[in-house]
């Protein structure tokens, strides 16, 4: 809990330095998502797939993620704190001491035109195009590459936005989705993000991570890149093309380099204001189980299709069918393929 107290002290300091004429602005928002998932392999384990962290219960109704967020702004300072609960939290925060907190960070604009800012605390991940509040994602379930890259980062982030087309960020963090550092003598990890928006409908993103992470019991360097292109063609069609590529040293001696990579293509079609559908094709290769620890080499292809009903701007009812095919028998009951259907009902305000 020492981190939370530190963030609170920093926030109070920022607020105390803001001009007296400024008023405190408070915004409260929330997200609640319930779901039912059925895996046709009929797994007997608690979590039906070890490399997935959302909707990961078989043949039961449950809450994937319930979140309440409070955002504050006072002068040139701002802050966000969010708490959450659900099976997503149980699975994704299993190794963390602090599980209740989804976000806890403070920020400050460094100039009047708000082109530069600095943020400190537990922040949403700067890597990837799919959010933990999944109603904003094109597909119901998250892609394999998104499930196995950070959901959050803890550290300090500097942002610079010279104009409407470009933005740059640099980070110093405690590591790969980690609140506490793995060892006190390990140097913090470094990250970067570059976003280019040639128009309101197109986004190019490149994010990187460099830091020491564990491979088995060995702590060694990890180098990671995430790239994606997000394009809205018109009022009906939207496409996202993403690619992850990582390198992990097998030991501190740097005598062997391990690799993983994942391409994904998602296309969404809006039938009308109430109905949407999306298809996804993906592949994830992690031969040495650097990121995904399964019983054998992980080389898995996937495809999914979902149908979404939007009765209004706050509610979304979604159903998705998803299929995995692996080169090895890595799924429950020694199978090399997996098929499951997920339905969710979400509300956000």
Coordinates of C-alpha atoms in Angstrom, one line a residue:
X1 CA 0.0 0.0 0.0
X2 CA 3.0 2.3 0.2
X3 CA 2.6 3.1 -3.5
X4 CA -0.9 4.3 -3.0
X5 CA 0.1 6.7 -0.2
X6 CA 2.9 8.0 -2.4
X7 CA 0.5 8.7 -5.2
X8 CA -1.8 10.5 -2.8
X9 CA 1.0 12.7 -1.5
X10 CA 2.0 13.7 -5.0
X11 CA -1.6 14.4 -5.9
X12 CA -2.1 16.7 -2.9
X13 CA 1.2 18.5 -3.8
X14 CA 0.0 19.1 -7.3
X15 CA -3.4 20.3 -6.2
X16 CA -1.8 22.6 -3.6
X17 CA 0.3 24.3 -6.3
X18 CA -2.6 24.9 -8.6
X19 CA -3.9 28.5 -8.9
X20 CA -6.6 29.5 -6.4
X21 CA -8.9 30.7 -9.2
X22 CA -9.2 27.2 -10.6
X23 CA -12.1 25.0 -9.5
X24 CA -11.9 21.3 -8.9
X25 CA -13.6 19.2 -11.6
X26 CA -14.7 15.7 -10.8
X27 CA -15.9 13.1 -13.2
X28 CA -17.2 9.6 -12.2
X29 CA -17.6 6.8 -14.7
X30 CA -18.1 3.1 -14.5
X31 CA -18.2 -0.2 -16.5
X32 CA -19.9 -3.5 -15.6
X33 CA -19.8 -6.6 -17.8
X34 CA -21.4 -9.9 -17.1
X35 CA -20.9 -13.0 -19.3
X36 CA -21.5 -16.6 -20.0
X37 CA -19.0 -18.8 -21.8
X38 CA -19.2 -22.4 -23.0
X39 CA -16.0 -24.3 -24.0
X40 CA -16.8 -27.4 -26.1
X41 CA -13.8 -29.2 -24.6
X42 CA -15.6 -29.2 -21.3
X43 CA -12.6 -28.3 -19.2
X44 CA -12.6 -29.2 -15.5
X45 CA -10.1 -26.5 -14.5
X46 CA -11.2 -23.3 -12.9
X47 CA -9.7 -21.1 -15.7
X48 CA -10.6 -22.8 -19.0
X49 CA -7.5 -21.5 -20.9
X50 CA -4.3 -20.7 -19.1
X51 CA -3.2 -17.9 -21.6
X52 CA -6.5 -16.0 -21.5
X53 CA -7.6 -13.6 -18.7
X54 CA -11.1 -12.5 -19.8
X55 CA -14.3 -14.5 -19.8
X56 CA -12.3 -17.5 -18.6
X57 CA -14.9 -19.5 -16.8
X58 CA -16.7 -22.5 -18.4
X59 CA -20.4 -23.0 -18.3
X60 CA -21.2 -20.5 -15.7
X61 CA -22.6 -16.9 -15.4
X62 CA -20.1 -14.5 -13.9
X63 CA -18.8 -10.9 -13.8
X64 CA -15.9 -10.3 -16.0
X65 CA -15.1 -6.8 -14.9
X66 CA -16.8 -4.2 -12.8
X67 CA -15.0 -0.9 -12.6
X68 CA -15.6 2.5 -11.0
X69 CA -13.3 5.4 -12.0
X70 CA -13.0 8.9 -10.5
X71 CA -11.1 11.5 -12.5
X72 CA -10.2 14.9 -11.0
X73 CA -8.7 18.0 -12.5
X74 CA -7.6 21.2 -10.8
X75 CA -5.7 23.8 -12.7
X76 CA -2.8 22.1 -14.5
X77 CA -3.1 19.0 -12.4
X78 CA -5.2 15.9 -12.9
X79 CA -5.6 12.4 -11.4
X80 CA -7.5 9.2 -11.9
X81 CA -8.2 6.4 -9.5
X82 CA -10.3 3.3 -10.4
X83 CA -11.2 0.1 -8.5
X84 CA -12.4 -3.1 -10.1
X85 CA -13.5 -6.7 -9.4
X86 CA -14.4 -9.8 -11.4
X87 CA -12.9 -12.9 -12.9
X88 CA -10.6 -10.8 -15.1
X89 CA -9.1 -9.3 -11.9
X90 CA -8.8 -12.7 -10.3
X91 CA -6.9 -14.1 -13.2
X92 CA -4.8 -11.1 -14.4
X93 CA -3.8 -9.8 -10.9
X94 CA -3.1 -13.2 -9.3
X95 CA 0.5 -12.4 -8.5
X96 CA -0.1 -8.8 -7.3
X97 CA -0.5 -7.7 -3.7
X98 CA -2.7 -4.9 -4.8
X99 CA -5.6 -6.3 -6.8
X100 CA -8.4 -3.9 -6.1
X101 CA -6.8 -0.9 -7.8
X102 CA -7.0 -0.7 -11.6
X103 CA -5.7 2.8 -11.9
X104 CA -4.0 5.2 -9.5
X105 CA -2.0 8.0 -11.1
X106 CA -1.6 11.7 -11.0
X107 CA -0.5 14.0 -13.8
X108 CA 0.4 17.6 -14.5
X109 CA 0.6 19.7 -17.7
X110 CA 4.0 21.3 -18.0
X111 CA 2.9 24.2 -20.1
X112 CA -0.2 26.3 -20.8
X113 CA -0.9 24.8 -24.2
X114 CA -1.0 21.3 -22.7
X115 CA 1.5 19.9 -25.2
X116 CA 3.6 18.3 -22.5
X117 CA 2.6 16.4 -19.4
X118 CA 3.9 14.0 -16.9
X119 CA 2.1 11.1 -15.1
X120 CA 3.1 8.9 -12.2
X121 CA 1.4 5.8 -10.7
X122 CA -0.5 2.7 -11.9
X123 CA -1.6 3.5 -15.5
X124 CA -3.3 1.8 -18.3
X125 CA -0.9 0.1 -20.6
X126 CA 0.5 2.1 -23.5
X127 CA 0.9 -1.2 -25.5
X128 CA -1.8 -2.4 -27.9
X129 CA -5.2 -1.5 -29.2
X130 CA -7.6 -3.4 -27.0
X131 CA -8.8 -2.2 -23.6
X132 CA -9.7 -4.0 -20.4
X133 CA -13.1 -2.3 -20.6
X134 CA -13.8 -4.5 -23.6
X135 CA -17.0 -2.8 -24.9
X136 CA -14.8 -0.4 -26.9
X137 CA -12.9 -3.3 -28.6
X138 CA -14.0 -4.5 -32.0
X139 CA -14.3 -8.1 -30.9
X140 CA -15.8 -9.4 -27.7
X141 CA -12.8 -11.4 -26.4
X142 CA -9.3 -9.9 -26.7
X143 CA -6.8 -11.2 -29.2
X144 CA -4.0 -13.6 -28.0
X145 CA -1.4 -10.9 -28.4
X146 CA -3.4 -8.4 -26.3
X147 CA -4.1 -11.0 -23.6
X148 CA -0.4 -11.7 -23.3
X149 CA 1.0 -8.2 -23.3
X150 CA 0.6 -5.7 -20.4
X151 CA -2.8 -4.5 -19.3
X152 CA -1.2 -1.9 -16.9
X153 CA 2.1 -0.3 -16.1
X154 CA 3.5 1.2 -12.9
X155 CA 6.0 4.1 -13.2
X156 CA 6.4 7.5 -14.6
X157 CA 5.4 8.7 -18.1
X158 CA 6.2 11.8 -20.1
X159 CA 3.9 12.8 -23.0
X160 CA 4.6 15.3 -25.7
X161 CA 2.1 16.2 -28.4
X162 CA 3.5 18.9 -30.8
X163 CA 0.4 18.9 -33.0
X164 CA -2.8 17.0 -33.8
X165 CA -1.0 14.4 -35.9
X166 CA 1.9 13.3 -33.7
X167 CA 2.3 12.3 -30.1
X168 CA 5.4 10.9 -28.3
X169 CA 5.7 9.2 -24.9
X170 CA 8.6 7.9 -22.8
X171 CA 8.3 5.7 -19.7
X172 CA 10.3 4.4 -16.8
X173 CA 8.4 1.5 -15.2
X174 CA 8.7 -1.3 -12.7
X175 CA 8.6 -3.9 -15.5
X176 CA 6.3 -5.9 -17.6
X177 CA 2.8 -5.4 -16.1
X178 CA 4.1 -5.2 -12.5
X179 CA 3.3 -3.0 -9.6
X180 CA 6.3 -4.1 -7.5
X181 CA 9.8 -4.6 -9.0
X182 CA 10.9 -8.3 -9.1
X183 CA 14.2 -7.6 -7.3
X184 CA 15.3 -4.4 -5.6
X185 CA 18.6 -4.3 -7.4
X186 CA 17.1 -4.6 -10.9
X187 CA 17.0 -1.4 -13.0
X188 CA 13.6 -0.1 -14.0
X189 CA 12.3 -0.9 -17.5
X190 CA 12.1 1.6 -20.3
X191 CA 9.3 2.2 -22.8
X192 CA 8.4 4.4 -25.7
X193 CA 5.2 5.1 -27.7
X194 CA 4.9 7.0 -31.0
X195 CA 1.4 7.8 -32.4
X196 CA 0.8 9.2 -35.9
X197 CA -2.7 10.3 -37.0
X198 CA -2.6 11.5 -40.6
X199 CA -6.4 12.0 -40.3
X200 CA -9.2 11.5 -37.7
X201 CA -9.9 8.1 -39.3
X202 CA -6.4 6.6 -39.3
X203 CA -3.9 5.8 -36.5
X204 CA -0.4 4.3 -36.7
X205 CA 1.1 3.2 -33.4
X206 CA 4.5 1.9 -32.4
X207 CA 5.2 1.0 -28.7
X208 CA 8.4 -0.6 -27.3
X209 CA 9.5 -2.2 -24.0
X210 CA 13.1 -2.9 -22.8
X211 CA 13.8 -4.4 -19.4
X212 CA 14.8 -7.4 -17.4
X213 CA 12.2 -10.1 -17.0
X214 CA 12.1 -13.7 -15.9
X215 CA 12.4 -16.7 -18.2
X216 CA 12.0 -19.6 -15.7
X217 CA 14.2 -18.7 -12.8
X218 CA 16.6 -16.6 -14.9
X219 CA 16.3 -12.8 -15.0
X220 CA 17.5 -11.4 -18.3
X221 CA 16.8 -8.7 -20.9
X222 CA 13.5 -8.5 -22.8
X223 CA 13.0 -6.4 -26.0
X224 CA 9.5 -6.0 -27.3
X225 CA 7.7 -4.1 -30.1
X226 CA 4.0 -3.6 -30.7
X227 CA 2.8 -2.0 -34.0
X228 CA -0.7 -1.5 -35.2
X229 CA -2.7 0.4 -37.9
X230 CA -6.3 1.3 -37.2
X231 CA -8.3 2.7 -40.1
X232 CA -12.0 3.6 -40.4
X233 CA -12.8 3.4 -44.0
X234 CA -16.3 4.8 -43.8
X235 CA -19.4 4.7 -41.6
X236 CA -19.6 0.9 -42.2
X237 CA -16.1 -0.5 -42.2
X238 CA -13.2 -0.4 -39.8
X239 CA -10.0 -2.5 -39.9
X240 CA -7.1 -3.0 -37.4
X241 CA -3.9 -4.7 -38.3
X242 CA -1.5 -5.5 -35.4
X243 CA 1.8 -7.2 -34.9
X244 CA 3.8 -8.1 -31.8
X245 CA 7.5 -9.1 -31.8
X246 CA 9.6 -9.9 -28.8
X247 CA 13.1 -11.1 -27.9
X248 CA 14.1 -12.6 -24.6
X249 CA 17.6 -13.5 -23.4
X250 CA 17.5 -16.9 -21.9
X251 CA 19.9 -16.0 -19.1
X252 CA 21.9 -13.1 -17.8
X253 CA 24.8 -14.4 -19.9
X254 CA 22.9 -13.5 -23.1
X255 CA 24.1 -16.7 -24.6
X256 CA 20.8 -17.6 -26.3
X257 CA 18.0 -15.4 -27.7
X258 CA 14.3 -16.5 -27.7
X259 CA 11.7 -15.1 -29.9
X260 CA 7.9 -14.7 -30.1
X261 CA 5.6 -13.0 -32.5
X262 CA 1.9 -12.5 -33.3
X263 CA 0.1 -10.9 -36.3
X264 CA -3.7 -10.2 -36.1
X265 CA -6.2 -8.8 -38.5
X266 CA -9.7 -7.6 -37.4
X267 CA -12.4 -6.1 -39.5
X268 CA -15.7 -4.7 -38.2
X269 CA -18.8 -4.0 -40.2
X270 CA -21.6 -1.8 -38.8
X271 CA -24.9 -3.2 -40.2
X272 CA -26.8 -0.2 -38.8
X273 CA -26.9 1.9 -35.7
X274 CA -28.0 -1.1 -33.6
X275 CA -26.0 -4.0 -35.0
X276 CA -22.3 -4.7 -35.6
X277 CA -20.3 -7.7 -36.5
X278 CA -16.5 -8.4 -36.7
X279 CA -14.2 -11.1 -37.8
X280 CA -10.7 -11.8 -36.6
X281 CA -7.7 -13.9 -37.9
X282 CA -4.7 -14.3 -35.7
X283 CA -1.5 -16.3 -35.1
X284 CA 0.7 -16.6 -32.1
X285 CA 4.1 -18.3 -32.0
X286 CA 6.1 -18.7 -28.8
X287 CA 8.2 -21.8 -29.3
X288 CA 10.1 -21.5 -26.1
X289 CA 7.1 -20.5 -23.9
X290 CA 8.6 -17.1 -23.0
X291 CA 5.2 -15.5 -22.6
X292 CA 2.7 -18.4 -22.8
X293 CA 3.6 -21.3 -20.6
X294 CA 1.9 -24.4 -22.0
X295 CA 2.7 -28.1 -22.0
X296 CA 4.5 -27.8 -25.4
X297 CA 5.6 -25.4 -28.1
X298 CA 2.9 -22.7 -28.6
X299 CA 2.1 -22.2 -32.3
X300 CA -1.6 -21.4 -32.5
X301 CA -3.9 -20.0 -35.2
X302 CA -7.2 -18.5 -34.4
X303 CA -10.4 -17.1 -35.9
X304 CA -13.5 -15.6 -34.5
X305 CA -16.8 -13.9 -35.5
X306 CA -19.0 -11.8 -33.2
X307 CA -22.4 -10.2 -33.5
X308 CA -23.2 -7.2 -31.3
X309 CA -26.5 -5.5 -30.5
X310 CA -26.5 -2.0 -29.2
X311 CA -30.0 -1.0 -27.8
X312 CA -28.6 2.4 -26.8
X313 CA -25.2 4.2 -26.4
X314 CA -24.6 2.7 -22.9
X315 CA -25.5 -1.0 -23.3
X316 CA -24.0 -3.7 -25.5
X317 CA -25.0 -7.3 -25.9
X318 CA -22.4 -9.4 -27.7
X319 CA -22.0 -13.0 -28.8
X320 CA -18.8 -14.5 -30.2
X321 CA -17.7 -17.8 -31.5
X322 CA -13.9 -18.5 -31.4
X323 CA -11.7 -21.3 -32.7
X324 CA -8.1 -22.1 -32.0
X325 CA -5.9 -24.6 -33.8
X326 CA -2.5 -25.5 -32.5
X327 CA 0.5 -27.4 -33.9
X328 CA 0.7 -29.3 -30.6
X329 CA -1.8 -30.9 -28.2
X330 CA -1.8 -28.0 -25.7
X331 CA -5.5 -27.8 -24.9
X332 CA -7.6 -29.6 -22.3
X333 CA -7.9 -33.4 -22.7
X334 CA -4.8 -33.5 -24.9
X335 CA -6.5 -31.8 -27.8
X336 CA -4.8 -29.6 -30.5
X337 CA -7.9 -27.5 -31.1
X338 CA -10.4 -25.5 -29.0
X339 CA -13.8 -24.0 -29.7
X340 CA -15.8 -21.8 -27.4
X341 CA -18.7 -19.4 -27.5
X342 CA -19.0 -16.3 -25.3
X343 CA -21.9 -14.0 -24.6
X344 CA -21.6 -10.7 -22.6
X345 CA -23.9 -7.9 -21.5
X346 CA -22.2 -4.7 -20.6
X347 CA -23.2 -1.3 -19.3
X348 CA -21.0 1.8 -19.1
X349 CA -21.6 5.4 -17.9

